[in-house]
Amino acid sequence: FIRERFGIDASLNTCVQVHGVGVGTASTEKLWQECDSCDVLWTDRRGVALGIKVADCLPVAVVDRGNNIATNIHSGWRGAAQNIVGKTLDRHRWVDAEAWLGPSIRVCCFEVGEEVAERFDPRFVDRSYPQPHVDLPAFTTDVLLKRGIERIHDSQLCTRCDGSIFHSYRRDGSGGRNLAILAI
């Protein structure tokens, strides 16, 4: 699929995501492999594609060309509250890294309860709505900048607002998923 669709000769690695902070190591042993119970995939090998399934959660792809490292992170509010991006980045010394933030639910649509809002720094909670709204991309951008990653590309697309092209659990209430693929 990766070769036919994108012209990249790579094995596809995905994971059974659990909204935690577990990290899986991708391999090239099979054409397709699904790691169990993790929300991060990483590799230092060429020919490996990392696939993260998201509906409203934030896909965060980080590539370090200097070290030939790639990681694809499934960051929902639970993972973000547990610092999934920071913990993943702390596993390596990043030399020439840049990050991409894919389509996800954005602050305009991410209404949460107080129990969720209080898990985030108030800078990333918008209280101008009747219920608090969390800004996961801004929170994640802050984490990336604190780790020295300054080249950050944000799609700025909301999965709930831009409903004609993305699955959104918050909008649809059911099971479709978007696949965020990263290959080096």
Short mmCIF file of C-alpha atoms in Angstrom, two decimals:
data_model
loop_
_atom_site.label_atom_id
_atom_site.label_comp_id
_atom_site.label_asym_id
_atom_site.label_seq_id
_atom_site.Cartn_x
_atom_site.Cartn_y
_atom_site.Cartn_z
CA PHE A 1 0.00 0.00 0.00
CA ILE A 2 2.75 2.48 0.93
CA ARG A 3 4.64 1.77 -2.29
CA GLU A 4 1.54 1.96 -4.49
CA ARG A 5 0.03 5.05 -2.85
CA PHE A 6 3.11 7.12 -2.00
CA GLY A 7 5.97 5.61 -4.02
CA ILE A 8 7.89 4.65 -0.88
CA ASP A 9 9.21 1.11 -0.52
CA ALA A 10 8.62 0.46 3.18
CA SER A 11 7.12 -1.98 5.63
CA LEU A 12 4.15 -0.61 7.57
CA ASN A 13 4.17 -0.67 11.36
CA THR A 14 1.07 0.27 13.35
CA CYS A 15 0.08 -0.20 16.97
CA VAL A 16 -2.85 -1.12 19.17
CA GLN A 17 -3.22 2.24 20.88
CA VAL A 18 -4.25 2.47 24.53
CA HIS A 19 -4.09 6.22 25.31
CA GLY A 20 -0.95 5.74 27.38
CA VAL A 21 2.75 6.51 26.94
CA GLY A 22 4.12 3.14 25.78
CA VAL A 23 6.68 3.10 22.96
CA GLY A 24 6.99 0.41 20.30
CA THR A 25 10.04 -0.18 18.12
CA ALA A 26 9.20 -0.64 14.45
CA SER A 27 10.91 -3.24 12.29
CA THR A 28 11.27 -4.25 8.66
CA GLU A 29 10.80 -7.97 9.28
CA LYS A 30 7.25 -8.08 7.88
CA LEU A 31 5.36 -6.09 5.28
CA TRP A 32 2.90 -5.12 8.02
CA GLN A 33 3.33 -5.42 11.77
CA GLU A 34 1.10 -4.19 14.58
CA CYS A 35 2.76 -3.62 17.94
CA ASP A 36 0.64 -4.28 21.00
CA SER A 37 -0.39 -1.70 23.60
CA CYS A 38 1.60 1.42 22.72
CA ASP A 39 0.92 4.95 21.51
CA VAL A 40 4.34 5.75 20.05
CA LEU A 41 6.29 4.09 17.27
CA TRP A 42 9.91 4.90 16.52
CA THR A 43 12.62 3.70 14.19
CA ASP A 44 16.17 4.45 13.15
CA ARG A 45 15.90 2.37 9.96
CA ARG A 46 15.09 3.39 6.42
CA GLY A 47 12.30 1.47 4.72
CA VAL A 48 10.02 1.62 7.76
CA ALA A 49 6.68 3.43 7.77
CA LEU A 50 5.08 4.30 11.10
CA GLY A 51 1.27 4.42 11.14
CA ILE A 52 -0.72 6.04 13.93
CA LYS A 53 -4.54 5.81 13.96
CA VAL A 54 -6.38 8.93 15.12
CA ALA A 55 -9.94 10.26 15.13
CA ASP A 56 -9.57 13.46 17.16
CA CYS A 57 -6.25 12.85 18.93
CA LEU A 58 -3.16 14.71 17.74
CA PRO A 59 -0.69 12.85 15.53
CA VAL A 60 2.82 14.18 16.19
CA ALA A 61 5.58 13.15 13.78
CA VAL A 62 9.21 13.98 14.61
CA VAL A 63 12.13 13.33 12.27
CA ASP A 64 15.81 13.86 13.03
CA ARG A 65 17.74 13.60 9.78
CA GLY A 66 21.06 13.99 11.62
CA ASN A 67 20.46 10.83 13.66
CA ASN A 68 18.17 9.10 11.14
CA ILE A 69 15.43 8.77 13.79
CA ALA A 70 11.69 9.02 13.23
CA THR A 71 8.86 8.77 15.72
CA ASN A 72 5.11 8.95 15.27
CA ILE A 73 3.12 9.78 18.40
CA HIS A 74 -0.60 9.33 19.11
CA SER A 75 -1.31 12.13 21.58
CA GLY A 76 -4.82 12.39 22.95
CA TRP A 77 -5.63 14.31 26.11
CA ARG A 78 -4.73 11.35 28.33
CA GLY A 79 -1.32 10.92 26.68
CA ALA A 80 -0.70 14.66 26.62
CA ALA A 81 -1.55 14.92 30.33
CA GLN A 82 1.03 12.16 30.92
CA ASN A 83 3.59 14.09 28.81
CA ILE A 84 3.77 11.50 26.03
CA VAL A 85 5.59 13.85 23.63
CA GLY A 86 8.14 14.99 26.23
CA LYS A 87 8.83 11.45 27.44
CA THR A 88 9.26 10.24 23.86
CA LEU A 89 11.65 13.05 22.97
CA ASP A 90 13.66 12.51 26.17
CA ARG A 91 14.63 9.02 24.92
CA HIS A 92 17.06 10.45 22.32
CA ARG A 93 19.41 13.34 21.73
CA TRP A 94 17.79 15.27 18.88
CA VAL A 95 20.28 17.01 16.57
CA ASP A 96 18.48 18.15 13.41
CA ALA A 97 14.83 17.56 14.26
CA GLU A 98 11.60 18.94 12.97
CA ALA A 99 8.01 18.09 13.86
CA TRP A 100 4.63 17.92 12.16
CA LEU A 101 1.28 18.26 13.94
CA GLY A 102 -1.45 16.59 11.94
CA PRO A 103 -5.20 17.13 11.81
CA SER A 104 -6.85 16.78 15.23
CA ILE A 105 -9.62 18.28 17.26
CA ARG A 106 -8.66 21.90 17.89
CA VAL A 107 -9.42 24.32 20.68
CA CYS A 108 -12.52 25.53 18.79
CA CYS A 109 -14.19 22.13 19.28
CA PHE A 110 -12.36 20.39 22.14
CA GLU A 111 -14.78 20.91 25.00
CA VAL A 112 -13.77 19.08 28.19
CA GLY A 113 -14.90 18.75 31.77
CA GLU A 114 -13.15 20.41 34.68
CA GLU A 115 -11.46 17.10 35.60
CA VAL A 116 -9.63 17.18 32.25
CA ALA A 117 -9.00 20.94 32.14
CA GLU A 118 -7.28 20.90 35.54
CA ARG A 119 -4.68 18.43 34.23
CA PHE A 120 -3.30 21.11 31.87
CA ASP A 121 -1.43 24.33 32.43
CA PRO A 122 -4.06 27.14 32.37
CA ARG A 123 -2.22 28.68 29.38
CA PHE A 124 -3.66 25.87 27.26
CA VAL A 125 -7.22 25.97 28.56
CA ASP A 126 -9.61 28.42 26.92
CA ARG A 127 -12.33 29.39 29.38
CA SER A 128 -14.14 31.82 27.06
CA TYR A 129 -16.66 29.05 26.26
CA PRO A 130 -19.43 27.83 28.62
CA GLN A 131 -17.25 24.72 29.24
CA PRO A 132 -13.42 24.71 29.16
CA HIS A 133 -11.70 23.91 25.85
CA VAL A 134 -8.15 22.45 25.70
CA ASP A 135 -5.63 23.43 23.02
CA LEU A 136 -3.58 20.23 22.52
CA PRO A 137 -1.59 21.58 19.54
CA ALA A 138 -0.48 24.66 21.53
CA PHE A 139 0.39 22.45 24.50
CA THR A 140 2.39 20.12 22.23
CA THR A 141 4.15 23.01 20.48
CA ASP A 142 5.27 24.24 23.91
CA VAL A 143 6.69 20.78 24.74
CA LEU A 144 8.54 20.62 21.41
CA LEU A 145 10.03 24.10 21.83
CA LYS A 146 11.19 23.27 25.37
CA ARG A 147 13.01 20.23 23.91
CA GLY A 148 14.78 22.42 21.33
CA ILE A 149 12.65 21.51 18.32
CA GLU A 150 11.91 24.81 16.63
CA ARG A 151 10.90 23.68 13.14
CA ILE A 152 7.28 22.79 13.76
CA HIS A 153 4.78 22.39 10.92
CA ASP A 154 1.15 22.53 12.06
CA SER A 155 -1.61 21.44 9.69
CA GLN A 156 -4.01 23.67 11.67
CA LEU A 157 -6.85 21.38 10.58
CA CYS A 158 -9.67 20.47 12.96
CA THR A 159 -11.03 16.95 12.53
CA ARG A 160 -14.41 18.00 13.90
CA CYS A 161 -14.81 21.23 11.85
CA ASP A 162 -13.32 19.88 8.63
CA GLY A 163 -15.75 16.96 8.66
CA SER A 164 -15.90 16.36 4.97
CA ILE A 165 -12.42 14.83 4.89
CA PHE A 166 -11.61 13.55 8.43
CA HIS A 167 -13.10 11.06 10.86
CA SER A 168 -14.03 12.63 14.20
CA TYR A 169 -15.21 10.63 17.19
CA ARG A 170 -16.49 13.83 18.83
CA ARG A 171 -18.56 14.73 15.77
CA ASP A 172 -19.70 11.28 14.60
CA GLY A 173 -19.67 9.30 17.83
CA SER A 174 -18.42 6.21 16.03
CA GLY A 175 -15.43 4.30 14.86
CA GLY A 176 -13.76 5.75 11.77
CA ARG A 177 -10.03 6.52 12.02
CA ASN A 178 -7.50 8.59 10.10
CA LEU A 179 -4.10 7.01 9.48
CA ALA A 180 -1.09 9.29 9.96
CA ILE A 181 1.88 7.68 8.19
CA LEU A 182 5.53 8.69 8.61
CA ALA A 183 8.36 7.10 6.61
CA ILE A 184 12.05 7.97 6.38
#
